[in-house]
């Protein structure tokens, strides 16, 4: 169960779903969200349930043979725009969607979230280089920059990954850097975006945010808590939200 | 399996300085940590980047090294497929592509993590050897083979961790390229490999209880396939049952039927595999196998329908 990866990007998704995505007259979401780092999908499931797109029962049946929600998002599940889970696919898919909306002349935007480990995939850089060339401006890519990946710290494994924003600018993106746990700041930086190019938001985050023993501890990338850890984590989270 | 793999690579790496391990942000854990600390130059984590993992393994092998490239099976084989084909196989390089989680082992993670057509995909590449050990003992033998052979690339398909030992009392020894009997009977021959060997043993045990004499043939090497041994087994038994955790296209079932046709075998063949379908089911590995029709009960029921229950 990928809990820490979900907590890392929860406020980013919160900001996208509750502030940035356009809605139609019936309040239905018009814009598109792609969870490229699919293993963080629990964050998305929780929001989709809150929005009434998934039911509490769906969450109860998470990862069970009776349910429809798995450890990665599947296209076909309500609210899920693309099947992800294999890293490095979501940005190209998002580019395709944004391009389709562009040539159809709609105002729809596509929001994607990628991980810093995920950004090591060559396919991410193919999409990064192509997007500005196609003059796709309706794409916003959030980088969940928690400085951790599967086997450790990104800054130790890939020090030359930093600085990130300059690399994107060199390829023709607009960029912004923001505290990825501050929803207001995320709203502001995306709204301030001039729409003259695609936007890449470097969101600094803490992996496992909100549960002290999970924060920045690599094993929580994938570990499931035992009952005691679970109780402690829930107490910890209620303190944070109060 | 992954622990035994790590132990074996560590042991062999102490003696052979050509052995290297390249991973893509996924680790077999266990003894690989020792390997990494003792031989830091020979351990590389490329990050979440499988194409460079295979590509650089090729270059290292061209300069005389013996790399093992390790990650989740889907990402080891599918993402860098063309690197596996062109860089490794076309150049006949002794690189082992190690896929952890062959089949539907990652049973809660969905289709992106299911290596359900890996046997067919790897086997389709000219010059590729495909080995799927069924227990830790076979993992050790297979890893030793991979570390010492010079013929070309190997796809080594592993399960996960904690598999039981199944071949301790095998009546024939392990040799890459040779199918071997684990147990020898007369009426029914069950052929399997990899994780479903457990299913094969269970099904065999039940059939024995019902009075049948059952052979278990372990076909750990899918390519090159031991067609002579398979032909012999087809001739020696009235019924041949194939149980495998892979797509029905390009798996052992179809290959055995080809041999049967060529040999004009007159036994009955019952092939069980994963469905040719992406199933959207999440749960235990057993639950996934059941959803694909590979539970012991479902297999027995189908066999009973064909051979009768006495
Ligand atoms: C192509 C591919 N390779 C490897 C994996 C296995 N994997 C899942 S998550 C992960 C680490 C991802 O790190 P990051 O993108 O930084 O995400 P975080 O969990 O830190 O948000 C890895 C290697 C995968 N899902 N897909
Ligand atoms: Mg990360």
Tab-separated table of C-alpha atoms in Angstrom, chain A residues 63-65 68-72 74 84-87 89 117-118 120-121 123 149-151 157-158 222, chain B residues 23 25-27 45-51 75 79 106 108-113 280-283 287:
chain	number	residue	atom	x	y	z
A	63	UNK	CA	-7.883	-3.843	-3.229
A	64	UNK	CA	-10.366	-6.656	-2.605
A	65	UNK	CA	-11.762	-9.033	-5.238
A	68	UNK	CA	-13.245	-1.916	-8.329
A	69	UNK	CA	-10.409	0.152	-6.874
A	70	UNK	CA	-6.911	-1.255	-7.168
A	71	UNK	CA	-3.464	-0.174	-6.093
A	72	UNK	CA	-3.206	1.897	-9.278
A	74	UNK	CA	-7.690	2.180	-13.874
A	84	UNK	CA	-1.346	4.530	-14.817
A	85	UNK	CA	0.966	2.658	-12.464
A	86	UNK	CA	3.857	2.130	-14.793
A	87	UNK	CA	5.763	5.363	-14.293
A	89	UNK	CA	3.274	7.346	-19.135
A	117	UNK	CA	11.666	9.509	-9.273
A	118	UNK	CA	9.265	9.152	-12.174
A	120	UNK	CA	13.999	9.869	-14.456
A	121	UNK	CA	12.072	8.012	-17.139
A	123	UNK	CA	9.567	9.187	-21.751
A	149	UNK	CA	11.900	7.605	-4.649
A	150	UNK	CA	11.709	3.839	-4.188
A	151	UNK	CA	15.223	3.224	-2.900
A	157	UNK	CA	20.886	9.151	-6.212
A	158	UNK	CA	20.539	11.869	-8.831
A	222	UNK	CA	5.240	0.853	0.149
B	23	UNK	CA	18.644	-2.073	-10.673
B	25	UNK	CA	14.862	1.869	-8.202
B	26	UNK	CA	13.677	-1.586	-7.132
B	27	UNK	CA	15.840	-3.899	-5.059
B	45	UNK	CA	20.882	2.044	-9.352
B	46	UNK	CA	19.838	3.848	-12.518
B	47	UNK	CA	16.794	5.323	-10.793
B	48	UNK	CA	13.368	4.927	-12.342
B	49	UNK	CA	14.960	4.442	-15.748
B	50	UNK	CA	14.776	0.966	-17.244
B	51	UNK	CA	15.942	1.775	-20.744
B	75	UNK	CA	9.464	-2.893	-16.325
B	79	UNK	CA	9.567	-0.681	-21.084
B	106	UNK	CA	1.532	-8.168	-7.814
B	108	UNK	CA	-3.294	-5.746	-5.729
B	109	UNK	CA	-1.438	-3.493	-8.144
B	110	UNK	CA	-3.452	-4.036	-11.306
B	111	UNK	CA	-2.656	-4.739	-14.928
B	112	UNK	CA	0.297	-2.366	-15.242
B	113	UNK	CA	2.177	-4.669	-12.871
B	280	UNK	CA	-9.662	-5.877	-13.209
B	281	UNK	CA	-9.499	-7.883	-10.004
B	282	UNK	CA	-7.465	-7.019	-6.906
B	283	UNK	CA	-6.671	-9.178	-3.906
B	287	UNK	CA	-7.600	-14.718	-5.689
